[in-house]
Amino acid sequence: MSEKERIELAEILFPNIKHDRAYYENMYPERSLTEGAMVTRFGPSPTGFVHMGSLFGAFCDYIFAKQSNGIFYLRIEDTDQKRSIENGVEGIYKDLEAFQITPDESEIVAGDYKPYIQSRRTEIYQTYVKDLIVQGLAYPCFMKEEEIAAVREEQENNKMKIGIYGLYAVDRDLTLNEIKEKLENKEEHVIRLKSPGNSKNQIEIIDCIKGKMKLPENDMDIVLLKKDGTPTYHFAHVIDDHLMHTTHVIRGDEWVSSLPIHIQLFKILGFDMPKYAHTAPITKKENGNIRKLSKRKDPEAKVSYYEEVGIPIEAVKLYLATILNSNFEEWYLNNNDKTIGDFTFTFDKMAVGGTLFDLDKLNNICKTYFSRKSGQEIYDETLKYTEKFDLEYNKLLKENKEDMIKFLSIEKDGERPRKDIAKYSDVKEEFSYAIDSLFEEENYSKNDSDKTYDINLIIDYVKNYLDLNVSNEEWFNKIKEFATNNGYASTPKEYKKDPDNFNGHVGDICEAIRVMITGRTKSPDLFSIMKILGKDRIIKRINLYQNKIS
Ligand code: GLU
């Protein structure tokens, strides 16, 4: 086809496209950002909710943009109607907001590169395709579904690469008249790329995460515009990332195989390439096998799961940060007063293979997170959580506010703060002894000790010796004295040396008190608990225990 014919064809195919490329290039000028600033984007399809894999992607985008004083924007990629659901976009905004992964630009915030919804950019895509037609780099393809299926079958039988390329691209060289005829006959068509590539050639690309990659050059005449005139992902993202001036495309590595297509598109369109960073999938270990985290099978793949079980969003983000950079966790554990914003993330510390999503690890991170919160903060946040998910406990928390804060504040100071809570819903369990009615109701159900204790000895101790107005040290010295006076060793070591000579050691007395007043063998500092409870409640609980075992 001559150039004149190609111009005619472009007009026939796109009579309503009046602007040219320059129009859009002027409309979306370069961003004025400082050197090194990254422009990243999160490009979800509106499938309703964000799952952990894509949240991780958005988190990466956000982190890299923010730490380089760049821009993180949200672009809704809704060109595939099959994957879009009604109100799907709202779900995305909501989930991002919940995680405070706030875009600088999106359809509903600000931004000079609007629209940020692909379905509203059709005219832009068509303008560029029109130009490719003129250049002889794209063509209308009228192949019917049955024909494409037959090609596929033949390729499968001959163990060939599947797709429309080379000799299979039968409409590549249609004449203008042939095309006109087909159009007159109302034959449906897509617009395909006329790929200038040869798959025998290798192209080289440096991926920010995976490093140097060698891939075969693209020779597929992929679809640029579908029958309804809307673009494919391949084409739309290239145009958008160019016009929106994305510097780093961070996306899942399932896209690596189509990277040669994208590189070719950037090249033939005459655009500068952004840098690509392909992230490893988030995986899960199940019965010794590793598989991708699944939206269907794994509740933790849904971001709403965390709110429901009471895992703070900040803690989930800390966990995402540990998956993002392999050196984050150690840094976080060693820096008590620091958090995500203080760390510098780099691509070279990102996983190249799969990233294991490990709930135990998440649990540990959560415990560290809570250990750094004050009793008051944990109280306030648990109150909010229970307002939504446990109204009954919420009422009890309000009624016992003062005590609750005191209990939650035990062992918070010092080098190694307590690490017992991993989620808001743990507070009720872990601190069941903090609220009388709850404690009585539970009736020592958490006591994992099968020992029998000398109740009279403990009653005698509490009534006649326990002084709650002393320091922790004084209290301990006194209980040691009480132990010795009653035939107990003052240290476990002393007891072990000569067990027959003692009834037990001071630790056994403490354990007895602990079991009687908290219903469990392990608890935060015993004396602190006793101080908050006060003598009367301690005695009441010992009596309760006595009734329970008699
Ligand atoms: N819309 C694509 C998806 O949902 C995004 C891929 C990309 O970030 O480029 O998978």
Coordinates of C-alpha atoms and ligand atoms in Angstrom, one line a residue:
M1 CA 0.0 0.0 0.0
S2 CA 1.3 3.4 -0.9
E3 CA 1.5 6.2 1.7
K4 CA -1.4 7.9 0.0
E5 CA -3.5 4.7 0.3
R6 CA -2.6 4.3 4.0
I7 CA -3.7 7.9 4.7
E8 CA -7.0 7.1 3.0
L9 CA -7.3 3.9 4.9
A10 CA -6.7 5.7 8.2
E11 CA -9.4 8.1 7.4
I12 CA -11.8 5.4 6.5
L13 CA -11.1 3.5 9.7
F14 CA -11.1 6.5 12.0
P15 CA -13.2 9.2 10.5
N16 CA -14.0 10.7 13.9
I17 CA -10.4 11.0 15.0
K18 CA -9.5 14.6 14.4
H19 CA -6.6 15.2 16.6
D20 CA -3.0 14.1 15.9
R21 CA -0.4 12.7 18.2
A22 CA 1.1 16.2 18.8
Y23 CA -2.1 17.3 20.3
Y24 CA -1.9 14.8 23.1
E25 CA 1.9 15.2 23.5
N26 CA 1.2 18.9 24.2
M27 CA -1.7 18.2 26.4
Y28 CA 0.3 15.9 28.7
P29 CA 3.7 17.5 28.9
E30 CA 6.8 16.3 30.8
R31 CA 6.5 16.5 34.6
S32 CA 8.7 18.9 36.4
L33 CA 10.2 16.7 39.1
T34 CA 13.5 16.7 40.8
E35 CA 16.3 14.4 39.6
G36 CA 15.7 10.8 40.5
A37 CA 12.0 11.2 41.3
M38 CA 10.1 8.1 40.3
V39 CA 6.6 8.2 38.7
T40 CA 4.8 5.0 39.5
R41 CA 1.3 3.8 38.9
F42 CA -1.1 1.3 40.2
G43 CA -3.2 0.0 37.3
P44 CA -5.8 -2.4 38.6
S45 CA -8.7 -3.8 36.7
P46 CA -11.9 -3.0 38.5
T47 CA -12.6 -6.5 39.7
G48 CA -14.2 -5.3 42.9
F49 CA -11.6 -5.6 45.6
V50 CA -7.9 -5.4 45.9
H51 CA -6.2 -8.7 46.8
M52 CA -3.0 -9.1 48.7
G53 CA -0.9 -9.5 45.5
S54 CA -2.1 -6.3 43.9
L55 CA -2.0 -4.4 47.3
F56 CA 1.6 -5.4 47.5
G57 CA 2.1 -4.0 44.0
A58 CA 0.4 -0.7 45.0
F59 CA 2.5 -0.6 48.2
C60 CA 5.7 -0.9 46.1
D61 CA 4.5 1.8 43.7
Y62 CA 3.7 4.1 46.7
I63 CA 7.0 3.4 48.5
F64 CA 9.2 4.0 45.6
A65 CA 7.4 7.2 44.5
K66 CA 7.3 8.6 48.0
Q67 CA 10.8 8.0 49.0
S68 CA 12.1 9.6 45.8
N69 CA 9.8 12.6 46.0
G70 CA 8.0 11.4 43.0
I71 CA 4.4 10.8 42.0
F72 CA 2.2 7.7 42.6
Y73 CA -0.9 7.6 40.6
L74 CA -3.9 5.3 40.2
R75 CA -5.0 4.4 36.7
I76 CA -8.1 2.2 36.4
E77 CA -7.5 -0.3 33.6
D78 CA -11.0 -1.2 32.6
T79 CA -10.5 -2.1 28.9
D80 CA -11.4 -5.7 29.5
Q81 CA -15.1 -5.6 30.2
K82 CA -15.2 -9.2 31.2
R83 CA -12.9 -8.5 34.2
S84 CA -14.8 -5.4 35.3
I85 CA -17.6 -5.5 37.7
E86 CA -20.1 -2.8 38.6
N87 CA -18.9 -0.6 41.5
G88 CA -15.5 -2.3 41.1
V89 CA -13.7 1.0 41.2
E90 CA -15.2 2.1 44.5
G91 CA -13.8 -1.1 46.1
I92 CA -10.3 -0.2 44.9
Y93 CA -10.5 3.4 46.2
K94 CA -11.8 2.1 49.5
D95 CA -9.1 -0.6 50.0
L96 CA -6.3 1.8 49.1
E97 CA -7.7 4.4 51.4
A98 CA -7.9 1.9 54.3
F99 CA -4.2 1.1 53.8
Q100 CA -3.4 4.8 53.4
I101 CA -1.7 4.0 50.1
T102 CA -3.0 7.3 48.8
P103 CA -2.4 8.2 45.2
D104 CA -1.2 11.7 44.4
E105 CA -3.3 11.5 41.2
S106 CA -6.4 9.6 40.2
E107 CA -9.7 10.3 38.6
I108 CA -11.1 11.5 41.9
V109 CA -8.2 13.4 43.3
A110 CA -6.0 15.7 41.3
G111 CA -3.7 15.4 38.4
D112 CA -2.9 16.9 35.0
Y113 CA -3.0 13.7 33.1
K114 CA -6.8 13.0 33.3
P115 CA -8.7 10.9 32.6
Y116 CA -7.1 8.2 34.7
I117 CA -9.7 5.6 33.6
Q118 CA -8.8 3.8 30.4
S119 CA -12.3 3.5 29.1
R120 CA -12.4 7.3 28.9
R121 CA -9.2 7.5 26.8
T122 CA -10.4 5.6 23.8
E123 CA -10.0 8.6 21.5
I124 CA -6.4 8.9 22.5
Y125 CA -5.6 5.3 21.8
Q126 CA -7.3 5.5 18.4
T127 CA -5.3 8.6 17.5
Y128 CA -2.1 6.7 17.9
V129 CA -3.4 3.7 16.1
K130 CA -4.5 5.9 13.2
D131 CA -1.0 7.2 13.0
L132 CA 0.4 3.6 13.0
I133 CA -1.9 2.8 10.1
V134 CA -0.5 5.7 8.2
Q135 CA 3.0 4.5 8.9
G136 CA 2.1 1.0 7.7
L137 CA 2.7 -0.4 11.2
A138 CA -0.9 -1.5 11.9
Y139 CA -3.7 -3.0 9.8
P140 CA -7.3 -4.1 10.0
C141 CA -7.6 -7.8 10.4
F142 CA -10.9 -9.5 9.5
M143 CA -10.1 -13.0 10.6
K144 CA -13.1 -14.7 12.0
E145 CA -13.1 -16.6 15.3
E146 CA -13.3 -20.0 13.5
E147 CA -10.3 -19.0 11.4
I148 CA -8.3 -18.1 14.4
A149 CA -9.3 -21.3 16.1
A150 CA -8.2 -23.3 13.1
V151 CA -4.8 -21.6 13.1
R152 CA -4.5 -22.4 16.7
E153 CA -5.3 -26.0 16.2
E154 CA -2.8 -26.3 13.4
Q155 CA -0.1 -24.6 15.5
E156 CA -0.9 -26.8 18.4
N157 CA -0.7 -30.0 16.3
N158 CA 2.6 -28.9 14.9
K159 CA 3.9 -27.8 18.3
M160 CA 4.4 -24.3 17.0
K161 CA 4.1 -21.0 18.8
I162 CA 0.4 -20.0 19.1
G163 CA -0.7 -16.7 17.6
I164 CA -1.1 -14.6 14.5
Y165 CA 2.3 -14.0 13.0
G166 CA 4.3 -14.6 9.8
L167 CA 2.3 -16.6 7.3
Y168 CA -0.7 -16.9 9.7
A169 CA -1.2 -13.1 9.6
V170 CA -3.3 -13.5 6.4
D171 CA -4.7 -10.0 6.4
R172 CA -1.3 -8.2 6.7
D173 CA -1.0 -7.4 3.1
L174 CA -4.6 -6.8 2.0
T175 CA -5.0 -4.1 -0.6
L176 CA -7.0 -1.0 0.0
N177 CA -9.7 -2.3 -2.3
E178 CA -9.9 -5.6 -0.5
I179 CA -10.2 -3.8 2.8
K180 CA -12.9 -1.5 1.4
E181 CA -14.9 -4.4 0.2
K182 CA -14.8 -6.2 3.5
L183 CA -15.8 -3.0 5.3
E184 CA -18.7 -2.6 2.8
N185 CA -19.7 -6.1 3.6
K186 CA -19.8 -5.1 7.2
E187 CA -17.1 -7.7 8.2
E188 CA -16.0 -7.2 11.7
H189 CA -12.3 -6.3 12.2
V190 CA -9.7 -5.7 14.9
I191 CA -6.6 -3.6 14.4
R192 CA -3.4 -5.5 14.6
L193 CA 0.2 -4.5 14.9
K194 CA 2.2 -5.2 11.8
S195 CA 5.1 -6.5 13.8
P196 CA 8.5 -5.6 12.3
G197 CA 10.2 -8.2 14.6
N198 CA 11.9 -11.5 14.1
S199 CA 11.7 -14.1 16.9
K200 CA 15.1 -15.4 16.0
N201 CA 16.5 -12.1 17.2
Q202 CA 17.2 -11.7 20.9
I203 CA 16.5 -8.5 22.8
E204 CA 18.2 -7.6 26.0
I205 CA 16.6 -5.7 28.8
I206 CA 17.6 -4.8 32.3
D207 CA 14.8 -5.3 34.7
C208 CA 15.2 -3.4 38.0
I209 CA 14.5 -6.5 40.0
K210 CA 15.4 -9.4 37.8
G211 CA 18.5 -7.9 36.3
K212 CA 19.6 -8.5 32.7
M213 CA 17.1 -10.6 30.7
K214 CA 17.4 -11.9 27.2
L215 CA 14.1 -12.4 25.4
P216 CA 13.1 -13.3 21.8
E217 CA 12.0 -10.3 19.7
N218 CA 8.3 -10.0 19.2
D219 CA 7.0 -11.1 15.8
M220 CA 3.3 -11.4 16.8
D221 CA 0.7 -9.2 15.1
I222 CA -1.0 -8.6 18.4
V223 CA -4.3 -6.9 18.6
L224 CA -4.0 -3.2 19.3
L225 CA -7.7 -2.3 19.1
K226 CA -10.5 -4.8 19.7
K227 CA -13.6 -5.0 17.5
D228 CA -15.4 -2.4 19.6
G229 CA -12.5 0.0 19.1
T230 CA -11.2 -0.3 22.7
P231 CA -7.5 -1.1 23.2
T232 CA -5.8 -4.2 24.6
Y233 CA -3.8 -4.0 27.8
H234 CA -0.6 -4.1 25.7
F235 CA -1.4 -1.1 23.7
A236 CA -3.2 1.0 26.3
H237 CA -0.5 0.8 29.0
V238 CA 2.2 1.8 26.5
I239 CA 0.3 4.9 25.5
D240 CA -0.7 5.8 29.0
D241 CA 2.7 5.2 30.6
H242 CA 4.2 7.4 27.9
L243 CA 1.7 10.2 28.1
M244 CA 1.5 10.1 31.9
H245 CA 5.3 10.0 32.1
T246 CA 5.7 6.9 34.2
T247 CA 9.3 6.3 35.0
H248 CA 9.0 2.9 36.6
V249 CA 6.4 0.2 35.6
I250 CA 6.2 -2.0 38.7
R251 CA 4.0 -5.0 38.0
G252 CA 3.7 -8.8 38.5
D253 CA 6.2 -11.0 36.6
E254 CA 3.4 -12.7 34.7
W255 CA 3.9 -9.9 32.3
V256 CA 7.6 -10.7 31.5
S257 CA 6.6 -13.0 28.7
S258 CA 4.8 -10.1 26.9
L259 CA 7.6 -7.7 27.6
P260 CA 9.0 -8.1 24.0
I261 CA 5.6 -6.9 22.7
H262 CA 5.7 -3.8 24.9
I263 CA 9.3 -3.0 24.1
Q264 CA 8.5 -3.2 20.4
L265 CA 5.5 -0.9 20.8
F266 CA 7.5 1.7 22.7
K267 CA 10.1 1.5 19.9
I268 CA 7.8 1.8 16.9
L269 CA 5.8 4.6 18.6
G270 CA 9.0 6.4 19.1
F271 CA 8.6 6.7 22.9
D272 CA 11.3 6.5 25.5
M273 CA 11.1 3.3 27.5
P274 CA 10.2 3.5 31.2
K275 CA 12.1 1.2 33.5
Y276 CA 10.4 -2.1 34.3
A277 CA 10.4 -3.8 37.7
H278 CA 8.7 -7.2 37.6
T279 CA 7.8 -8.4 41.0
A280 CA 7.7 -12.1 42.0
P281 CA 4.3 -13.5 42.9
I282 CA 3.2 -13.9 46.5
T283 CA 3.1 -17.5 47.3
K284 CA 1.9 -19.8 50.0
K285 CA 3.2 -23.1 51.3
E286 CA 0.6 -25.7 51.6
N287 CA 1.4 -29.4 52.5
G288 CA 5.0 -28.8 51.5
N289 CA 4.0 -27.4 48.1
I290 CA 4.4 -23.8 47.0
R291 CA 1.6 -22.1 45.1
K292 CA 0.4 -18.7 44.3
L293 CA -1.7 -17.0 47.0
S294 CA -5.2 -17.5 45.8
K295 CA -8.2 -15.2 45.9
R296 CA -10.5 -18.1 46.0
K297 CA -8.8 -20.4 48.5
D298 CA -7.0 -18.2 50.9
P299 CA -9.0 -15.8 53.2
E300 CA -5.8 -13.9 53.8
A301 CA -5.6 -13.0 50.1
K302 CA -8.5 -10.6 50.6
V303 CA -7.5 -7.3 52.2
S304 CA -10.7 -7.1 54.1
Y305 CA -9.7 -10.2 56.1
Y306 CA -7.2 -8.1 58.1
E307 CA -9.7 -5.7 59.4
E308 CA -12.1 -8.4 60.3
V309 CA -9.7 -10.5 62.4
G310 CA -8.3 -7.3 63.9
I311 CA -4.9 -7.0 62.4
P312 CA -3.9 -3.4 62.3
I313 CA -3.4 -2.0 58.9
E314 CA 0.0 -0.6 60.0
A315 CA 1.1 -4.1 60.9
V316 CA 0.0 -5.5 57.5
K317 CA 2.1 -2.7 55.9
L318 CA 5.0 -3.6 58.1
Y319 CA 4.7 -7.1 56.8
L320 CA 4.4 -5.9 53.2
A321 CA 7.6 -4.0 53.9
T322 CA 9.3 -7.2 55.0
I323 CA 8.3 -8.9 51.8
L324 CA 9.3 -5.9 49.8
N325 CA 12.9 -5.8 51.0
S326 CA 14.7 -8.7 52.6
N327 CA 16.7 -6.5 54.9
F328 CA 13.7 -4.6 56.3
E329 CA 12.7 -6.9 59.1
E330 CA 16.0 -7.0 60.8
W331 CA 16.3 -3.3 60.6
Y332 CA 12.8 -2.8 62.0
L333 CA 13.5 -5.2 64.9
N334 CA 16.7 -3.4 65.8
N335 CA 15.2 0.1 65.6
N336 CA 12.6 0.5 68.3
D337 CA 11.6 4.0 67.4
K338 CA 11.6 3.7 63.6
T339 CA 9.0 2.7 61.1
I340 CA 8.5 2.2 57.3
G341 CA 9.0 5.8 56.3
D342 CA 12.4 5.8 57.8
F343 CA 13.7 2.9 55.7
T344 CA 15.2 3.3 52.3
F345 CA 13.8 0.5 50.0
T346 CA 15.8 -0.7 47.0
F347 CA 15.0 -2.9 44.0
D348 CA 18.0 -5.0 44.6
K349 CA 16.7 -6.3 47.9
M350 CA 13.5 -7.5 46.2
A351 CA 12.8 -11.2 45.7
V352 CA 13.5 -12.6 42.2
G353 CA 11.6 -15.8 42.7
G354 CA 8.4 -16.3 44.7
T355 CA 7.8 -14.4 47.9
L356 CA 6.4 -16.6 50.6
F357 CA 3.4 -15.2 52.4
D358 CA 3.9 -16.4 55.9
L359 CA 1.2 -15.9 58.5
D360 CA 3.6 -16.8 61.3
K361 CA 5.9 -14.1 60.3
L362 CA 3.0 -11.7 60.0
N363 CA 2.0 -12.7 63.5
N364 CA 5.5 -11.9 64.8
I365 CA 5.5 -8.5 63.1
C366 CA 2.1 -7.8 64.6
K367 CA 3.4 -8.7 68.1
T368 CA 6.4 -6.3 67.6
Y369 CA 4.0 -3.6 66.4
F370 CA 1.8 -4.0 69.5
S371 CA 4.7 -4.2 71.8
R372 CA 5.6 -0.6 70.7
K373 CA 2.2 0.8 71.3
S374 CA 1.3 2.2 74.7
G375 CA -1.5 0.7 76.8
Q376 CA -3.6 3.7 76.1
E377 CA -3.1 3.4 72.3
I378 CA -4.0 -0.3 72.4
Y379 CA -7.0 0.4 74.4
D380 CA -8.2 3.1 72.0
E381 CA -7.7 1.0 68.9
T382 CA -9.3 -2.1 70.4
L383 CA -12.3 0.0 71.4
K384 CA -12.6 1.1 67.7
Y385 CA -12.2 -2.5 66.5
T386 CA -14.8 -3.9 68.9
E387 CA -17.3 -1.2 68.1
K388 CA -17.5 -2.9 64.7
F389 CA -16.8 -6.5 65.5
D390 CA -17.6 -7.3 69.1
L391 CA -20.1 -4.9 70.7
E392 CA -20.4 -6.9 73.9
Y393 CA -16.8 -6.7 74.7
N394 CA -16.8 -3.0 73.6
K395 CA -19.3 -2.3 76.4
L396 CA -17.1 -4.1 78.9
L397 CA -14.0 -2.2 77.7
K398 CA -15.8 1.1 78.3
E399 CA -17.0 0.1 81.7
N400 CA -13.5 -1.0 82.8
K401 CA -11.5 1.6 81.0
E402 CA -9.2 2.6 83.8
D403 CA -8.2 -0.9 84.8
M404 CA -7.9 -2.0 81.2
I405 CA -5.4 0.7 80.3
K406 CA -3.4 -0.2 83.4
F407 CA -3.4 -3.9 82.5
L408 CA -2.4 -3.1 78.9
S409 CA 0.4 -0.9 80.1
I410 CA 2.2 -3.6 82.1
E411 CA 5.7 -4.3 81.0
K412 CA 5.7 -1.7 78.3
D413 CA 8.8 0.1 79.4
G414 CA 12.3 -1.3 79.2
E415 CA 14.4 -3.0 76.6
R416 CA 12.1 -5.8 75.8
P417 CA 8.4 -4.8 75.9
R418 CA 5.8 -7.5 76.2
K419 CA 4.9 -9.3 73.0
D420 CA 1.6 -11.1 73.5
I421 CA -1.0 -9.4 71.3
A422 CA -0.9 -9.9 67.6
K423 CA -4.4 -8.5 66.8
Y424 CA -7.1 -6.6 68.5
S425 CA -9.2 -9.7 68.9
D426 CA -6.4 -11.1 71.1
V427 CA -6.9 -8.5 73.8
K428 CA -10.1 -10.2 75.0
E429 CA -8.4 -13.6 75.2
E430 CA -5.1 -12.4 76.6
F431 CA -6.5 -10.1 79.2
S432 CA -9.6 -12.1 80.1
Y433 CA -8.6 -11.7 83.8
A434 CA -8.7 -8.0 83.6
I435 CA -12.4 -7.7 83.7
D436 CA -14.2 -9.5 86.7
S437 CA -17.3 -10.6 84.9
L438 CA -15.3 -12.0 82.0
F439 CA -12.9 -13.8 84.3
E440 CA -15.7 -15.3 86.4
E441 CA -17.5 -16.5 83.3
E442 CA -14.3 -18.1 81.9
N443 CA -13.7 -19.9 85.2
Y444 CA -10.1 -20.9 84.8
S445 CA -10.7 -22.4 81.4
K446 CA -7.2 -21.3 80.3
N447 CA -5.4 -22.9 83.3
D448 CA -3.1 -25.4 81.6
S449 CA -1.6 -26.6 84.9
D450 CA -2.6 -29.9 86.4
K451 CA -0.9 -29.2 89.7
T452 CA -2.7 -28.9 93.0
Y453 CA -1.8 -25.9 95.0
D454 CA -1.9 -25.3 98.7
I455 CA -4.8 -22.9 98.8
N456 CA -4.6 -22.2 102.5
L457 CA -1.0 -21.2 102.2
I458 CA -1.9 -18.7 99.5
I459 CA -4.8 -17.3 101.5
D460 CA -2.5 -16.9 104.4
Y461 CA 0.0 -15.1 102.3
V462 CA -2.4 -12.7 100.7
K463 CA -4.3 -11.9 103.9
N464 CA -1.3 -11.6 106.2
Y465 CA 1.8 -10.8 104.2
L466 CA 0.9 -9.2 100.9
D467 CA 1.7 -5.5 100.9
L468 CA 0.7 -3.9 97.6
N469 CA 2.3 -0.5 98.4
V470 CA 5.9 -1.6 97.9
S471 CA 8.3 -1.8 95.0
N472 CA 8.4 -4.9 92.9
E473 CA 11.8 -5.7 94.4
E474 CA 10.6 -5.4 97.9
W475 CA 7.6 -7.5 97.2
F476 CA 9.8 -10.2 95.7
N477 CA 12.1 -10.2 98.7
K478 CA 9.2 -10.6 101.0
I479 CA 7.6 -13.4 99.2
K480 CA 11.0 -15.2 99.2
E481 CA 11.1 -14.7 102.9
F482 CA 7.5 -16.1 103.2
A483 CA 8.6 -19.1 101.0
T484 CA 11.5 -19.9 103.3
N485 CA 9.4 -19.6 106.4
N486 CA 7.0 -22.1 105.0
G487 CA 9.5 -24.8 103.8
Y488 CA 9.9 -23.6 100.3
A489 CA 13.3 -22.9 98.7
S490 CA 13.9 -19.2 97.9
T491 CA 15.2 -20.0 94.4
P492 CA 14.6 -22.8 91.9
K493 CA 18.3 -23.6 92.0
E494 CA 18.3 -24.1 95.8
Y495 CA 15.3 -26.4 95.4
K496 CA 16.9 -28.5 92.6
K497 CA 19.9 -29.2 94.7
D498 CA 17.9 -30.9 97.4
P499 CA 14.2 -31.3 96.4
D500 CA 13.4 -33.7 99.2
N501 CA 14.1 -31.0 101.7
F502 CA 11.5 -28.5 100.4
N503 CA 7.8 -28.3 99.6
G504 CA 8.7 -26.5 96.4
H505 CA 10.3 -23.1 95.7
V506 CA 9.2 -19.5 95.5
G507 CA 8.3 -19.9 91.9
D508 CA 5.7 -22.4 92.8
I509 CA 4.0 -20.0 95.2
C510 CA 4.0 -17.3 92.5
E511 CA 2.6 -19.8 90.0
A512 CA -0.2 -20.7 92.4
I513 CA -1.1 -17.1 92.9
R514 CA -1.0 -16.5 89.2
V515 CA -3.2 -19.4 88.4
M516 CA -5.7 -18.4 91.0
I517 CA -5.9 -14.7 90.0
T518 CA -5.5 -14.9 86.2
G519 CA -6.6 -18.5 85.5
R520 CA -3.4 -19.2 83.6
T521 CA 0.3 -20.2 84.3
K522 CA 1.7 -17.4 82.1
S523 CA 0.8 -13.8 82.4
P524 CA 2.5 -10.4 82.4
D525 CA 4.3 -9.4 85.6
L526 CA 2.4 -10.9 88.6
F527 CA 2.9 -8.1 91.1
S528 CA 1.7 -5.5 88.6
I529 CA -1.5 -7.5 88.1
M530 CA -2.0 -7.9 91.8
K531 CA -1.5 -4.1 92.3
I532 CA -4.2 -3.3 89.8
L533 CA -6.6 -5.9 91.2
G534 CA -6.2 -5.0 94.8
K535 CA -6.5 -7.3 97.8
D536 CA -10.2 -7.7 97.8
R537 CA -10.5 -8.9 94.3
I538 CA -7.5 -11.2 94.8
I539 CA -9.2 -12.9 97.7
K540 CA -12.4 -13.1 95.8
R541 CA -10.6 -14.9 93.0
I542 CA -8.8 -17.3 95.3
N543 CA -12.2 -18.2 96.8
L544 CA -13.6 -18.7 93.3
Y545 CA -10.7 -21.0 92.6
Q546 CA -11.3 -22.9 95.8
N547 CA -15.0 -23.4 94.9
K548 CA -14.0 -24.5 91.4
I549 CA -11.7 -27.3 92.5
S550 CA -13.6 -28.5 95.5
Ligands
GLU1 N1 -4.3 -4.0 34.6 C1 -3.2 -4.9 34.8 C2 -3.7 -6.0 35.7 O1 -4.7 -5.9 36.3 C3 -2.0 -4.1 35.4 C4 -0.7 -4.5 34.9 C5 0.2 -3.4 35.1 O2 0.4 -2.9 36.2 O3 0.8 -2.9 34.1 O4 -3.1 -7.0 35.8

